Amino acid sequence: MPKPKGSWVRVRELTKEQKAEIGAVCERFIAERLKPRFLRRIRPTQFNYPVDILGRWRGRRYSFITRYRSGSPDNLGEEFESAFTRLDHLEGHLAELRFDVFWHRHTGQWYRLYSGVTLDEALLLIEDDELLHPPI
């Protein structure tokens, strides 16, 4: 049932310090888990090929991103990024930090796979669920 207009809802926004701490945990996860597993070495091809895995905040969302480089003679060396998994901070949880875990579909739309998980649970899901792996 929708909330009546003008009603108040308490939310817990992330502070800069919390974002920095979560970002550091995610960067460590990328460096220690994702890169060794999915990007052991860069293999240039005549098509687009992955050169890096990184993470970035955008508002209350933290995205896991693959950076690609083009091997095509038309645009040789140009790079672009594509997000493959996203964590959305749930501001309605006041007791502890919770996230929704989203998968980036080939259609360009985001699809929520898991809801209300802790950061540690989210990172385990990214490591175990094939849909959340980088498309390499």
mmCIF file of C-alpha atoms in Angstrom:
data_model
loop_
_atom_site.group_PDB
_atom_site.id
_atom_site.type_symbol
_atom_site.label_atom_id
_atom_site.label_comp_id
_atom_site.label_asym_id
_atom_site.label_seq_id
_atom_site.Cartn_x
_atom_site.Cartn_y
_atom_site.Cartn_z
ATOM 1 C CA MET A 1 0.000 0.000 0.000
ATOM 2 C CA PRO A 2 1.491 3.377 -0.969
ATOM 3 C CA LYS A 3 2.296 5.894 1.720
ATOM 4 C CA PRO A 4 -0.019 8.907 1.919
ATOM 5 C CA LYS A 5 1.294 12.130 0.409
ATOM 6 C CA GLY A 6 3.257 14.237 2.821
ATOM 7 C CA SER A 7 4.159 11.348 5.149
ATOM 8 C CA TRP A 8 7.662 11.186 6.605
ATOM 9 C CA VAL A 9 10.017 8.267 6.181
ATOM 10 C CA ARG A 10 13.294 7.947 8.102
ATOM 11 C CA VAL A 11 16.263 7.029 5.961
ATOM 12 C CA ARG A 12 19.908 6.376 6.657
ATOM 13 C CA GLU A 13 22.157 7.901 4.030
ATOM 14 C CA LEU A 14 25.759 6.851 3.719
ATOM 15 C CA THR A 15 28.379 9.252 5.025
ATOM 16 C CA LYS A 16 31.553 10.004 3.061
ATOM 17 C CA GLU A 17 33.481 7.879 5.544
ATOM 18 C CA GLN A 18 31.130 4.917 5.111
ATOM 19 C CA LYS A 19 31.358 5.207 1.330
ATOM 20 C CA ALA A 20 35.157 5.288 1.538
ATOM 21 C CA GLU A 21 35.188 2.231 3.817
ATOM 22 C CA ILE A 22 32.789 0.258 1.606
ATOM 23 C CA GLY A 23 34.741 1.323 -1.472
ATOM 24 C CA ALA A 24 37.990 0.092 0.094
ATOM 25 C CA VAL A 25 36.432 -3.296 0.921
ATOM 26 C CA CYS A 26 35.105 -3.608 -2.637
ATOM 27 C CA GLU A 27 38.445 -2.576 -4.177
ATOM 28 C CA ARG A 28 40.214 -5.201 -2.078
ATOM 29 C CA PHE A 29 37.620 -7.776 -3.214
ATOM 30 C CA ILE A 30 38.232 -6.811 -6.857
ATOM 31 C CA ALA A 31 42.017 -7.018 -6.477
ATOM 32 C CA GLU A 32 42.097 -10.251 -4.461
ATOM 33 C CA ARG A 33 39.132 -12.194 -5.900
ATOM 34 C CA LEU A 34 37.827 -10.917 -9.221
ATOM 35 C CA LYS A 35 41.026 -9.957 -11.064
ATOM 36 C CA PRO A 36 42.961 -13.159 -10.260
ATOM 37 C CA ARG A 37 39.969 -15.274 -11.275
ATOM 38 C CA PHE A 38 38.666 -13.448 -14.342
ATOM 39 C CA LEU A 39 41.518 -11.266 -15.595
ATOM 40 C CA ARG A 40 44.772 -13.147 -15.038
ATOM 41 C CA ARG A 41 46.332 -11.540 -18.092
ATOM 42 C CA ILE A 42 45.260 -9.231 -20.893
ATOM 43 C CA ARG A 43 44.799 -11.001 -24.228
ATOM 44 C CA PRO A 44 44.519 -8.541 -27.136
ATOM 45 C CA THR A 45 42.174 -9.618 -29.938
ATOM 46 C CA GLN A 46 40.770 -8.039 -33.078
ATOM 47 C CA PHE A 47 37.571 -7.370 -31.131
ATOM 48 C CA ASN A 48 36.866 -5.666 -27.788
ATOM 49 C CA TYR A 49 38.822 -7.303 -24.972
ATOM 50 C CA PRO A 50 38.881 -6.717 -21.182
ATOM 51 C CA VAL A 51 41.814 -4.809 -19.711
ATOM 52 C CA ASP A 52 40.659 -4.027 -16.159
ATOM 53 C CA ILE A 53 38.011 -4.603 -13.492
ATOM 54 C CA LEU A 54 37.223 -1.678 -11.194
ATOM 55 C CA GLY A 55 34.526 -0.206 -8.989
ATOM 56 C CA ARG A 56 32.939 3.210 -8.649
ATOM 57 C CA TRP A 57 30.306 5.005 -6.557
ATOM 58 C CA ARG A 58 27.462 6.810 -8.274
ATOM 59 C CA GLY A 59 25.129 8.275 -5.695
ATOM 60 C CA ARG A 60 24.020 5.480 -3.355
ATOM 61 C CA ARG A 61 25.069 2.789 -5.834
ATOM 62 C CA TYR A 62 28.410 1.025 -6.130
ATOM 63 C CA SER A 63 29.045 -0.488 -9.562
ATOM 64 C CA PHE A 64 31.486 -3.220 -10.516
ATOM 65 C CA ILE A 65 32.824 -2.350 -13.964
ATOM 66 C CA THR A 66 34.821 -4.024 -16.719
ATOM 67 C CA ARG A 67 37.020 -1.767 -18.858
ATOM 68 C CA TYR A 68 37.454 -2.885 -22.463
ATOM 69 C CA ARG A 69 39.901 -1.907 -25.200
ATOM 70 C CA SER A 70 39.101 -2.125 -28.883
ATOM 71 C CA GLY A 71 41.313 -4.215 -31.134
ATOM 72 C CA SER A 72 39.501 -3.175 -34.301
ATOM 73 C CA PRO A 73 41.626 -1.314 -36.887
ATOM 74 C CA ASP A 74 38.902 1.369 -37.098
ATOM 75 C CA ASN A 75 39.252 2.431 -33.476
ATOM 76 C CA LEU A 76 42.385 0.644 -32.293
ATOM 77 C CA GLY A 77 43.173 1.267 -28.642
ATOM 78 C CA GLU A 78 39.997 3.140 -27.701
ATOM 79 C CA GLU A 79 38.607 2.126 -24.323
ATOM 80 C CA PHE A 80 35.142 2.009 -22.796
ATOM 81 C CA GLU A 81 33.564 0.755 -19.581
ATOM 82 C CA SER A 82 30.578 -1.459 -18.912
ATOM 83 C CA ALA A 83 29.099 -2.172 -15.481
ATOM 84 C CA PHE A 84 28.197 -5.803 -14.802
ATOM 85 C CA THR A 85 26.989 -5.809 -11.179
ATOM 86 C CA ARG A 86 25.674 -3.104 -8.869
ATOM 87 C CA LEU A 87 25.073 -2.729 -5.136
ATOM 88 C CA ASP A 88 22.289 -0.336 -4.168
ATOM 89 C CA HIS A 89 22.349 0.912 -0.588
ATOM 90 C CA LEU A 90 18.974 0.483 1.095
ATOM 91 C CA GLU A 91 18.429 3.705 2.997
ATOM 92 C CA GLY A 92 15.355 2.393 4.821
ATOM 93 C CA HIS A 93 17.412 -0.025 6.968
ATOM 94 C CA LEU A 94 18.380 1.958 10.031
ATOM 95 C CA ALA A 95 19.996 -0.753 12.160
ATOM 96 C CA GLU A 96 22.706 -1.913 9.731
ATOM 97 C CA LEU A 97 23.905 -1.387 6.181
ATOM 98 C CA ARG A 98 21.962 -3.446 3.656
ATOM 99 C CA PHE A 99 22.156 -3.634 -0.117
ATOM 100 C CA ASP A 100 20.219 -4.881 -3.106
ATOM 101 C CA VAL A 101 22.365 -6.750 -5.635
ATOM 102 C CA PHE A 102 21.619 -6.048 -9.294
ATOM 103 C CA TRP A 103 22.658 -7.859 -12.468
ATOM 104 C CA HIS A 104 23.153 -5.898 -15.700
ATOM 105 C CA ARG A 105 21.182 -7.673 -18.416
ATOM 106 C CA HIS A 106 22.267 -7.809 -22.033
ATOM 107 C CA THR A 107 19.258 -5.599 -22.793
ATOM 108 C CA GLY A 108 20.878 -2.749 -20.862
ATOM 109 C CA GLN A 109 18.410 -2.981 -17.974
ATOM 110 C CA TRP A 110 19.257 -3.728 -14.363
ATOM 111 C CA TYR A 111 17.548 -6.684 -12.685
ATOM 112 C CA ARG A 112 17.504 -7.128 -8.900
ATOM 113 C CA LEU A 113 18.618 -10.648 -7.964
ATOM 114 C CA TYR A 114 19.017 -10.278 -4.186
ATOM 115 C CA SER A 115 17.526 -7.869 -1.697
ATOM 116 C CA GLY A 116 18.503 -6.689 1.770
ATOM 117 C CA VAL A 117 21.888 -8.400 2.089
ATOM 118 C CA THR A 118 24.920 -7.225 4.047
ATOM 119 C CA LEU A 119 28.100 -6.163 2.252
ATOM 120 C CA ASP A 120 29.851 -9.444 3.107
ATOM 121 C CA GLU A 121 26.880 -11.449 1.817
ATOM 122 C CA ALA A 122 26.797 -9.355 -1.360
ATOM 123 C CA LEU A 123 30.480 -9.979 -2.079
ATOM 124 C CA LEU A 124 30.011 -13.729 -1.558
ATOM 125 C CA LEU A 125 27.058 -13.653 -3.956
ATOM 126 C CA ILE A 126 29.144 -11.839 -6.580
ATOM 127 C CA GLU A 127 31.850 -14.451 -6.198
ATOM 128 C CA ASP A 128 29.476 -17.450 -6.387
ATOM 129 C CA ASP A 129 26.600 -16.458 -8.699
ATOM 130 C CA GLU A 130 27.639 -16.743 -12.375
ATOM 131 C CA LEU A 131 25.166 -14.062 -13.447
ATOM 132 C CA LEU A 132 27.083 -11.540 -11.337
ATOM 133 C CA HIS A 133 30.496 -12.386 -12.793
ATOM 134 C CA PRO A 134 32.219 -10.027 -15.216
ATOM 135 C CA PRO A 135 31.454 -10.946 -18.851
ATOM 136 C CA ILE A 136 34.970 -11.975 -19.797
#
